[in-house]
Coordinates of C-alpha atoms (C1' of nucleotides) in Angstrom, one line a residue:
Chain T
X140 CA -102.0 -73.6 -0.2
X141 CA -100.4 -77.1 -0.9
X142 CA -97.6 -78.5 1.2
X143 CA -95.1 -76.3 2.0
X144 CA -92.8 -79.2 3.3
X145 CA -89.3 -79.1 3.2
X146 CA -89.0 -82.6 1.6
X147 CA -90.3 -83.8 -1.5
X148 CA -94.0 -84.6 -0.4
X149 CA -97.1 -84.5 -2.9
X150 CA -100.8 -83.8 -1.6
X151 CA -102.6 -85.5 1.0
X152 CA -100.0 -88.5 1.3
X153 CA -96.7 -87.6 1.6
X154 CA -94.5 -90.3 0.5
X155 CA -92.0 -90.7 2.8
X156 CA -93.0 -89.0 6.0
X157 CA -91.2 -91.3 8.1
X158 CA -87.9 -89.9 6.6
X159 CA -88.8 -86.5 6.1
X160 CA -89.7 -86.0 10.3
X161 CA -86.3 -87.5 11.0
X162 CA -85.1 -85.0 8.5
X163 CA -86.8 -82.3 10.0
X164 CA -86.2 -83.3 13.6
X165 CA -82.6 -83.3 12.2
X166 CA -82.3 -79.7 11.2
X167 CA -84.5 -78.4 13.9
X168 CA -82.3 -80.1 16.2
X169 CA -79.2 -78.0 14.8
X170 CA -81.2 -74.8 15.4
X171 CA -82.1 -75.6 19.5
X172 CA -81.5 -77.8 21.8
X173 CA -83.1 -81.5 22.2
X174 CA -85.0 -80.4 25.4
X175 CA -86.9 -77.5 23.6
X176 CA -87.8 -79.6 20.6
X177 CA -91.4 -80.0 19.8
X178 CA -93.2 -82.8 17.9
X179 CA -95.8 -80.0 16.6
X180 CA -92.7 -77.8 15.4
X181 CA -91.2 -81.1 13.5
X182 CA -94.7 -81.9 12.0
X183 CA -95.0 -78.1 11.1
X184 CA -91.6 -78.3 9.4
X185 CA -92.4 -81.2 7.4
X186 CA -95.8 -79.8 6.1
X187 CA -97.7 -82.0 8.1
X188 CA -100.5 -81.8 10.8
X189 CA -99.2 -82.7 14.4
X190 CA -101.1 -86.1 14.4
X191 CA -99.4 -87.3 11.6
X192 CA -95.8 -88.4 13.0
X193 CA -98.2 -90.7 15.1
X194 CA -98.8 -93.1 12.2
X195 CA -94.9 -93.7 12.3
X196 CA -93.7 -93.2 15.6
X197 CA -95.4 -94.5 18.6
X198 CA -94.7 -91.0 20.5
X199 CA -92.5 -88.4 20.4
X200 CA -89.3 -90.2 22.5
X201 CA -89.6 -93.0 19.5
X202 CA -88.9 -90.3 16.6
X203 CA -86.3 -89.4 19.0
X204 CA -84.7 -92.2 19.6
X205 CA -85.0 -93.7 15.7
X206 CA -83.0 -90.0 15.2
X207 CA -80.2 -91.3 17.6
X208 CA -80.0 -94.7 16.5
X209 CA -79.2 -93.2 12.8
X210 CA -76.7 -90.9 14.5
X211 CA -75.2 -93.9 16.5
X212 CA -75.0 -95.7 12.8
X213 CA -73.5 -92.9 11.4
X214 CA -70.8 -92.5 13.9
X215 CA -70.1 -96.1 13.4
X216 CA -69.2 -96.0 9.8
X217 CA -67.3 -92.8 10.6
X218 CA -65.2 -95.0 12.9
X219 CA -65.2 -97.8 10.8
X220 CA -63.5 -95.6 8.1
X221 CA -60.8 -94.5 9.9
X222 CA -57.6 -96.1 8.7
X223 CA -54.7 -97.7 10.3
X224 CA -52.8 -95.0 11.5
X225 CA -48.6 -94.2 12.5
X226 CA -48.5 -96.8 15.1
X227 CA -51.5 -97.7 17.8
X228 CA -51.4 -94.6 19.5
X229 CA -52.0 -92.7 16.6
X230 CA -55.0 -95.0 15.4
X231 CA -56.6 -94.7 18.5
X232 CA -56.3 -90.8 18.5
X233 CA -57.6 -90.8 15.1
X234 CA -60.9 -92.6 16.1
X235 CA -61.2 -90.1 19.2
X236 CA -60.7 -87.2 17.0
X237 CA -63.4 -88.7 14.7
X238 CA -65.7 -89.2 17.3
X239 CA -64.9 -85.5 18.6
X240 CA -65.6 -84.2 15.3
X241 CA -68.6 -86.2 14.9
X242 CA -70.2 -84.4 17.9
X243 CA -69.0 -80.9 16.8
X244 CA -70.4 -81.4 13.4
X245 CA -73.9 -82.6 14.7
X246 CA -74.4 -81.2 18.2
X247 CA -78.0 -81.6 18.4
X248 CA -77.9 -85.0 17.4
X249 CA -74.7 -85.9 19.7
X250 CA -76.8 -84.6 22.7
X251 CA -79.9 -86.4 21.9
X252 CA -77.6 -89.5 21.7
X253 CA -76.2 -89.5 25.0
X254 CA -79.6 -88.0 26.7
X255 CA -81.2 -90.2 29.1
X256 CA -84.5 -90.7 26.9
X257 CA -82.5 -92.4 23.9
X258 CA -80.2 -94.5 26.2
X259 CA -83.2 -96.4 27.3
X260 CA -84.5 -97.5 24.0
X261 CA -83.5 -100.6 22.7
X262 CA -82.5 -99.6 19.3
X263 CA -80.8 -96.8 20.2
X264 CA -78.4 -98.8 22.5
X265 CA -78.1 -101.7 19.7
X266 CA -76.7 -98.7 17.5
X267 CA -74.6 -97.5 20.1
X268 CA -73.1 -101.1 20.9
X269 CA -72.5 -101.7 17.1
X270 CA -70.4 -98.7 17.3
X271 CA -68.2 -99.6 20.2
X272 CA -67.8 -103.0 19.2
X273 CA -65.4 -101.3 16.4
X274 CA -63.3 -99.5 18.6
X275 CA -63.2 -102.7 20.6
X276 CA -62.1 -104.7 17.1
X277 CA -59.3 -102.0 16.7
X278 CA -58.2 -102.1 20.5
X279 CA -58.3 -105.9 20.3
X280 CA -55.6 -106.0 17.7
X281 CA -53.7 -103.3 19.7
X282 CA -53.7 -104.0 23.2
X283 CA -52.7 -106.6 25.5
X284 CA -55.8 -108.6 26.7
X285 CA -56.2 -107.3 30.3
X286 CA -55.8 -103.6 29.3
X287 CA -58.7 -104.1 26.1
X288 CA -61.9 -103.5 28.5
X289 CA -60.3 -100.8 30.5
X290 CA -58.9 -99.1 27.5
X291 CA -62.4 -99.7 25.5
X292 CA -64.4 -97.9 28.4
X293 CA -61.9 -95.4 29.1
X294 CA -61.5 -93.9 25.8
X295 CA -65.4 -94.2 25.3
X296 CA -65.9 -92.3 28.5
X297 CA -62.9 -89.7 27.6
X298 CA -64.4 -89.1 24.1
X299 CA -67.9 -88.3 25.2
X300 CA -66.6 -86.2 28.1
X301 CA -64.6 -84.2 25.6
X302 CA -67.4 -83.9 23.3
X303 CA -69.5 -82.5 26.2
X304 CA -67.1 -79.9 27.2
X305 CA -66.5 -79.0 23.7
X306 CA -70.1 -78.6 22.9
X307 CA -70.9 -76.7 26.2
X308 CA -68.2 -74.5 25.1
X309 CA -66.3 -75.4 28.7
X310 CA -63.1 -75.6 26.7
X311 CA -63.3 -72.2 24.9
X312 CA -64.5 -71.8 21.7
X313 CA -61.4 -73.6 19.8
X314 CA -61.8 -74.0 15.8
X315 CA -61.8 -77.4 14.5
X316 CA -58.0 -77.4 13.8
X317 CA -57.9 -76.5 17.7
X318 CA -60.7 -78.8 19.0
X319 CA -58.5 -81.7 17.2
X320 CA -55.1 -80.8 18.4
X321 CA -56.4 -80.5 22.0
X322 CA -58.0 -84.2 21.4
X323 CA -54.8 -85.0 20.4
X324 CA -52.9 -84.0 23.2
X325 CA -55.4 -85.1 25.9
X326 CA -55.6 -88.6 24.4
X327 CA -52.0 -88.9 24.2
X328 CA -51.0 -87.5 27.7
X329 CA -53.7 -89.9 29.2
X330 CA -52.5 -93.1 27.1
X331 CA -49.0 -92.5 28.9
X332 CA -47.1 -90.7 26.4
X333 CA -46.4 -87.0 26.8
X334 CA -46.6 -85.0 23.7
X335 CA -43.9 -85.9 21.4
X336 CA -43.0 -88.8 23.2
X337 CA -43.2 -92.3 22.4
X338 CA -44.3 -94.7 24.9
X339 CA -42.1 -97.4 24.9
X340 CA -43.2 -101.3 25.6
X341 CA -46.7 -100.5 24.3
X342 CA -46.3 -101.0 20.5
X343 CA -48.0 -103.5 18.8
X344 CA -49.7 -106.6 20.1
X345 CA -48.4 -110.3 19.9
Chain X
X78 CA -106.2 -77.3 55.1
X79 CA -103.3 -75.3 56.1
X80 CA -99.7 -76.3 54.1
X81 CA -99.1 -79.9 53.5
X82 CA -95.6 -78.9 52.7
X83 CA -92.7 -80.9 53.1
X84 CA -90.5 -78.1 54.4
X85 CA -91.2 -76.1 57.6
X86 CA -93.7 -73.7 56.2
X87 CA -96.0 -71.8 58.3
X88 CA -99.2 -70.1 57.1
X89 CA -99.4 -67.8 53.7
X90 CA -95.8 -66.7 54.0
X91 CA -93.4 -69.7 53.9
X92 CA -90.5 -68.6 55.7
X93 CA -87.9 -69.8 53.6
X94 CA -89.4 -70.7 50.3
X95 CA -86.2 -70.1 48.2
X96 CA -84.5 -73.3 49.9
X97 CA -87.3 -75.2 50.3
X98 CA -88.0 -75.2 46.4
X99 CA -84.3 -76.3 45.8
X100 CA -84.8 -79.2 48.2
X101 CA -88.1 -80.1 46.6
X102 CA -86.4 -80.1 43.3
X103 CA -83.9 -82.4 44.5
X104 CA -86.4 -84.8 45.7
X105 CA -88.3 -85.0 43.0
X106 CA -85.1 -84.9 40.6
X107 CA -84.5 -88.0 42.3
X108 CA -87.3 -90.0 41.2
X109 CA -87.8 -88.5 37.5
X110 CA -85.2 -87.5 35.2
X111 CA -84.3 -83.7 34.8
X112 CA -86.4 -83.2 31.6
X113 CA -89.6 -84.5 33.2
X114 CA -89.2 -82.3 35.8
X115 CA -92.0 -79.5 36.2
X116 CA -92.0 -76.3 38.0
X117 CA -95.6 -77.0 39.2
X118 CA -94.7 -80.2 40.6
X119 CA -91.7 -78.7 42.5
X120 CA -94.3 -76.1 43.5
X121 CA -96.8 -78.4 44.8
X122 CA -94.2 -80.5 46.6
X123 CA -93.2 -77.6 48.6
X124 CA -96.7 -77.0 49.1
X125 CA -97.4 -73.5 47.6
X126 CA -98.9 -72.2 44.5
X127 CA -97.7 -72.9 41.0
X128 CA -96.6 -69.2 40.8
X129 CA -94.7 -68.9 44.1
X130 CA -91.4 -69.7 42.9
X131 CA -91.1 -66.8 40.4
X132 CA -90.5 -64.7 43.3
X133 CA -87.7 -66.2 44.3
X134 CA -86.4 -67.7 40.6
X135 CA -86.5 -65.6 37.5
X136 CA -87.9 -69.3 35.4
X137 CA -87.8 -72.5 35.4
X138 CA -84.0 -72.8 34.3
X139 CA -83.0 -70.3 36.9
X140 CA -84.4 -72.8 39.8
X141 CA -82.7 -75.6 38.0
X142 CA -79.4 -73.7 37.4
X143 CA -79.4 -72.9 41.3
X144 CA -79.9 -76.5 42.0
X145 CA -76.9 -77.2 39.7
X146 CA -74.9 -74.7 41.2
X147 CA -75.5 -76.4 44.8
X148 CA -74.2 -79.5 43.0
X149 CA -70.8 -78.1 42.1
X150 CA -70.4 -76.5 45.5
X151 CA -71.1 -79.8 47.0
X152 CA -68.5 -81.8 44.3
X153 CA -66.1 -79.2 45.2
X154 CA -66.3 -80.0 48.8
X155 CA -65.9 -83.5 48.4
X156 CA -62.9 -83.4 46.1
X157 CA -61.4 -80.9 48.3
X158 CA -61.8 -83.5 51.1
X159 CA -60.2 -86.3 49.3
X160 CA -56.7 -87.0 51.1
X161 CA -53.1 -87.6 49.6
X162 CA -53.4 -91.2 48.7
X163 CA -50.3 -93.8 48.4
X164 CA -48.6 -91.8 45.6
X165 CA -49.8 -89.4 43.0
X166 CA -51.9 -92.3 40.8
X167 CA -53.7 -92.8 44.0
X168 CA -54.4 -89.8 44.8
X169 CA -55.9 -88.8 40.9
X170 CA -58.0 -91.9 41.4
X171 CA -59.4 -91.2 44.8
X172 CA -60.7 -87.9 43.2
X173 CA -62.3 -89.8 40.1
X174 CA -63.3 -92.2 42.3
X175 CA -65.3 -89.4 44.7
X176 CA -66.6 -87.5 41.7
X177 CA -68.2 -90.9 40.2
X178 CA -69.4 -91.7 43.6
X179 CA -71.0 -88.3 43.9
X180 CA -72.9 -88.9 40.2
X181 CA -73.8 -92.4 41.4
X182 CA -75.4 -90.4 44.6
X183 CA -76.9 -88.0 43.2
X184 CA -78.3 -89.0 39.6
X185 CA -80.7 -86.2 39.1
X186 CA -78.7 -83.4 40.0
X187 CA -75.6 -84.7 38.4
X188 CA -77.6 -85.0 34.9
X189 CA -78.7 -81.4 35.6
X190 CA -75.2 -80.0 36.2
X191 CA -74.1 -81.5 32.9
X192 CA -77.4 -80.7 31.0
X193 CA -77.3 -78.0 28.5
X194 CA -79.5 -75.7 30.4
X195 CA -77.2 -75.0 33.0
X196 CA -74.0 -75.2 31.4
X197 CA -75.1 -71.9 30.1
X198 CA -75.7 -70.3 33.4
X199 CA -73.1 -68.2 34.9
X200 CA -73.3 -69.2 38.5
X201 CA -73.3 -72.9 37.4
X202 CA -70.4 -72.3 35.4
X203 CA -68.4 -70.5 38.1
X204 CA -69.4 -73.3 40.5
X205 CA -68.0 -75.7 38.3
X206 CA -65.1 -73.7 37.7
X207 CA -64.3 -74.0 41.2
X208 CA -65.0 -77.3 41.3
X209 CA -62.3 -78.1 38.5
X210 CA -59.7 -75.8 40.2
X211 CA -59.6 -78.0 43.3
X212 CA -58.5 -81.0 40.9
X213 CA -56.2 -78.5 38.9
X214 CA -54.5 -77.7 42.3
X215 CA -53.7 -81.5 43.0
X216 CA -52.8 -82.1 39.4
X217 CA -50.1 -79.1 39.6
X218 CA -48.6 -80.8 42.6
X219 CA -48.0 -83.8 41.0
X220 CA -47.7 -83.2 37.1
X221 CA -44.7 -81.8 35.4
X222 CA -46.0 -78.4 33.6
X223 CA -46.9 -79.6 30.3
X224 CA -49.1 -82.5 31.4
X225 CA -51.1 -80.6 33.8
X226 CA -53.6 -79.1 31.5
X227 CA -54.0 -82.0 29.6
X228 CA -54.6 -84.4 32.4
X229 CA -56.9 -81.8 33.9
X230 CA -58.9 -82.0 30.7
X231 CA -59.1 -85.4 30.2
X232 CA -59.7 -86.7 34.0
X233 CA -62.6 -84.4 34.0
X234 CA -63.6 -85.5 30.9
X235 CA -62.7 -89.0 31.5
X236 CA -64.7 -88.8 34.9
X237 CA -67.6 -87.4 33.3
X238 CA -68.1 -89.9 30.7
X239 CA -67.8 -92.8 33.4
X240 CA -70.3 -91.4 35.2
X241 CA -72.5 -90.8 32.5
X242 CA -72.3 -94.3 31.1
X243 CA -72.6 -95.5 34.6
X244 CA -75.9 -93.6 35.3
X245 CA -77.2 -94.6 31.8
X246 CA -76.5 -98.4 32.9
X247 CA -74.5 -98.6 29.8
X248 CA -71.4 -100.6 31.9
X249 CA -74.4 -103.3 33.5
X250 CA -75.7 -102.7 36.9
X251 CA -72.3 -102.8 39.1
X252 CA -72.7 -102.4 42.6
X253 CA -71.1 -99.4 44.1
X254 CA -68.0 -101.2 45.2
X255 CA -67.9 -102.8 41.8
X256 CA -68.2 -99.5 40.1
X257 CA -65.3 -97.9 42.2
X258 CA -63.1 -100.7 41.1
X259 CA -63.9 -100.5 37.6
X260 CA -62.9 -96.3 37.8
X261 CA -59.9 -97.3 39.5
X262 CA -58.9 -99.6 36.7
X263 CA -60.0 -97.7 33.8
X264 CA -58.2 -94.6 35.3
X265 CA -55.1 -96.6 36.2
X266 CA -55.2 -98.1 32.6
X267 CA -55.4 -94.6 31.0
X268 CA -53.0 -93.1 32.7
X269 CA -50.4 -95.8 31.5
X270 CA -50.0 -98.2 34.2
X271 CA -51.6 -101.5 34.1
X272 CA -53.6 -102.7 36.7
X273 CA -50.5 -103.7 39.3
X274 CA -47.9 -102.7 37.4
X275 CA -46.4 -99.1 38.3
X276 CA -45.2 -96.7 35.8
X277 CA -41.8 -95.8 35.9
X278 CA -40.4 -92.4 35.7
X279 CA -43.8 -90.6 36.3
X280 CA -43.6 -90.4 40.3
X281 CA -43.5 -87.5 42.0
X282 CA -42.7 -83.5 40.6
X283 CA -40.1 -82.0 42.4
Chain Q
dG283 C1' -113.5 -99.0 -15.3
dC284 C1' -115.2 -99.3 -10.8
dA285 C1' -116.4 -100.2 -5.7
dT286 C1' -113.6 -101.5 -1.5
dC287 C1' -110.1 -101.4 1.6
dG288 C1' -106.1 -100.5 4.4
dA289 C1' -102.9 -97.1 5.2
dT290 C1' -101.9 -92.4 6.0
dG291 C1' -103.2 -87.8 7.0
dT292 C1' -106.5 -83.9 9.2
dG293 C1' -109.6 -81.5 12.8
dT294 C1' -110.8 -81.3 17.0
dA295 C1' -110.4 -82.1 21.9
dC296 C1' -108.6 -82.4 27.0
dG297 C1' -105.3 -82.0 30.5
dA298 C1' -100.8 -80.6 31.9
dT299 C1' -97.0 -77.4 31.6
dG300 C1' -94.4 -72.2 31.5
dT301 C1' -95.4 -67.9 32.5
dC302 C1' -98.1 -63.1 32.8
dC303 C1' -101.1 -60.3 35.3
dA304 C1' -104.1 -58.4 39.1
dC305 C1' -105.1 -59.2 43.5
dA306 C1' -104.8 -61.2 48.5
dT307 C1' -102.2 -61.5 52.9
dT308 C1' -98.5 -60.6 55.4
dG309 C1' -94.9 -58.8 59.1
dA310 C1' -91.9 -55.1 60.2
dA311 C1' -91.0 -50.0 60.1
dG312 C1' -93.0 -45.1 60.9
Chain N
dC56 C1' -102.1 -48.1 64.1
dT57 C1' -101.4 -47.2 59.3
dT58 C1' -98.5 -48.2 55.3
dC59 C1' -95.8 -50.6 52.0
dA60 C1' -92.8 -53.9 50.0
dA61 C1' -92.3 -58.6 50.4
dT62 C1' -94.3 -62.7 49.2
dG63 C1' -98.2 -65.9 48.0
dT64 C1' -102.6 -66.7 45.5
dG65 C1' -105.5 -67.4 41.4
dG66 C1' -107.1 -66.8 37.0
dA67 C1' -106.1 -66.6 31.9
dC68 C1' -102.8 -67.7 27.6
dA69 C1' -100.3 -70.3 24.4
dT70 C1' -98.3 -74.2 23.6
dC71 C1' -97.7 -79.2 24.3
dG72 C1' -98.2 -84.6 23.8
dT73 C1' -101.5 -87.3 22.6
dA74 C1' -106.1 -89.8 22.0
dC75 C1' -110.4 -90.0 19.1
dA76 C1' -113.3 -90.0 15.0
dC77 C1' -113.3 -88.9 10.3
dA78 C1' -111.4 -87.8 5.3
dT79 C1' -108.6 -88.9 1.5
dC80 C1' -105.7 -91.6 -1.3
dG81 C1' -103.5 -95.8 -3.9
dA82 C1' -103.6 -100.6 -4.6
dT83 C1' -106.6 -104.5 -5.3
dG84 C1' -110.6 -107.3 -6.7
dC85 C1' -114.0 -107.9 -9.8

DNA sequence: GCATCGATGTGTACGATGTCCACATTGAAG
DNA sequence: CTTCAATGTGGACATCGTACACATCGATGC
């Protein structure tokens, strides 16, 4: 009758409930949507009582926000790891694909990250801004000054929109490769160059 | 002690509860987010008991889906009313602005429309497809064949992303005019033409 | 070694919610 | 005027988020 906890927890005191709760929430999020996730279920999954989470998070929203924050951080790391590609367009496309892939890999957390509850939480906003900043840097090295801001906002919006549509299966149920190809085609088209065509006059900054 | 209903309801039988519930839900949605909206609160606002809604909607999700469906229909009407502008880019931009304006006008319903719960409901999906079809028609009249599909998906994603970012105040708190200008700039930039620059070679289909 | 104390987890409790069931009320059809 | 199907009510139940008081434990001082 000891803990049936998923995470390594011993006896009365768990060890690292704070992190274990995040893991439990993550596991449950990939099963059901963020709206259906109950704090009590997270506690059960972690093998603790319904009230234990309150020692580590002020309320349910705080736990979810922490998870979203972790999500933004991880997304940022993935984006930072994207190497320069074959020309600026390729680099932007690679980053877009990376972000969409992240959404497809973590549907629950992704929806959480862009849900209303977490958009309000300062930590999540900060982590989100950090992720955007990475994209902004790359763009700054590529685009002319007056195009940077709209490009940053536009790509962010585009990627988020594509992720949402794909997660909701509003674009069919493509395989990962098909989804990636779709992202590439869409981004390339919107960047002004048709598929297979290069976009003259927009290659490289100073 | 008769009905304190907001809508025109008489005595025991309400008259048109089905529609009144939608109106009540709409009113409450503009106060609080879709996640916080309770079916009981909708019933209270309509001046009926907590169970009355179940005579008209199978469950809470069905009511919300009906509201989302109405939203997509109205959005479609607004999009259909957008006149041809000064060239194809201007027309696409006008439609993008129309859609974003709709989101800013109805934050609650908009979040509902793109929430997970309603993306699953067939009625909402149909209404959403109808709205997209309107955009697709316009695009078909403007763009070359192989650009149509990516353009349609890309614009839809872009507009949805921009709406989300604006609703979550992730792009500051612009006035309506500023938001419209932002949308114009972003869309124009992503369509390949810098602000004020025309995009040679992409004007007009046959 | 042992008492102590702050941190952490448990149990109980309360109000709110979604939804089920049985019953009440009604306008319209016979 | 009776009857009936549609519609609304009331009560009940499980679940949820969360507050309160209490239990348990590991480190700290002696």
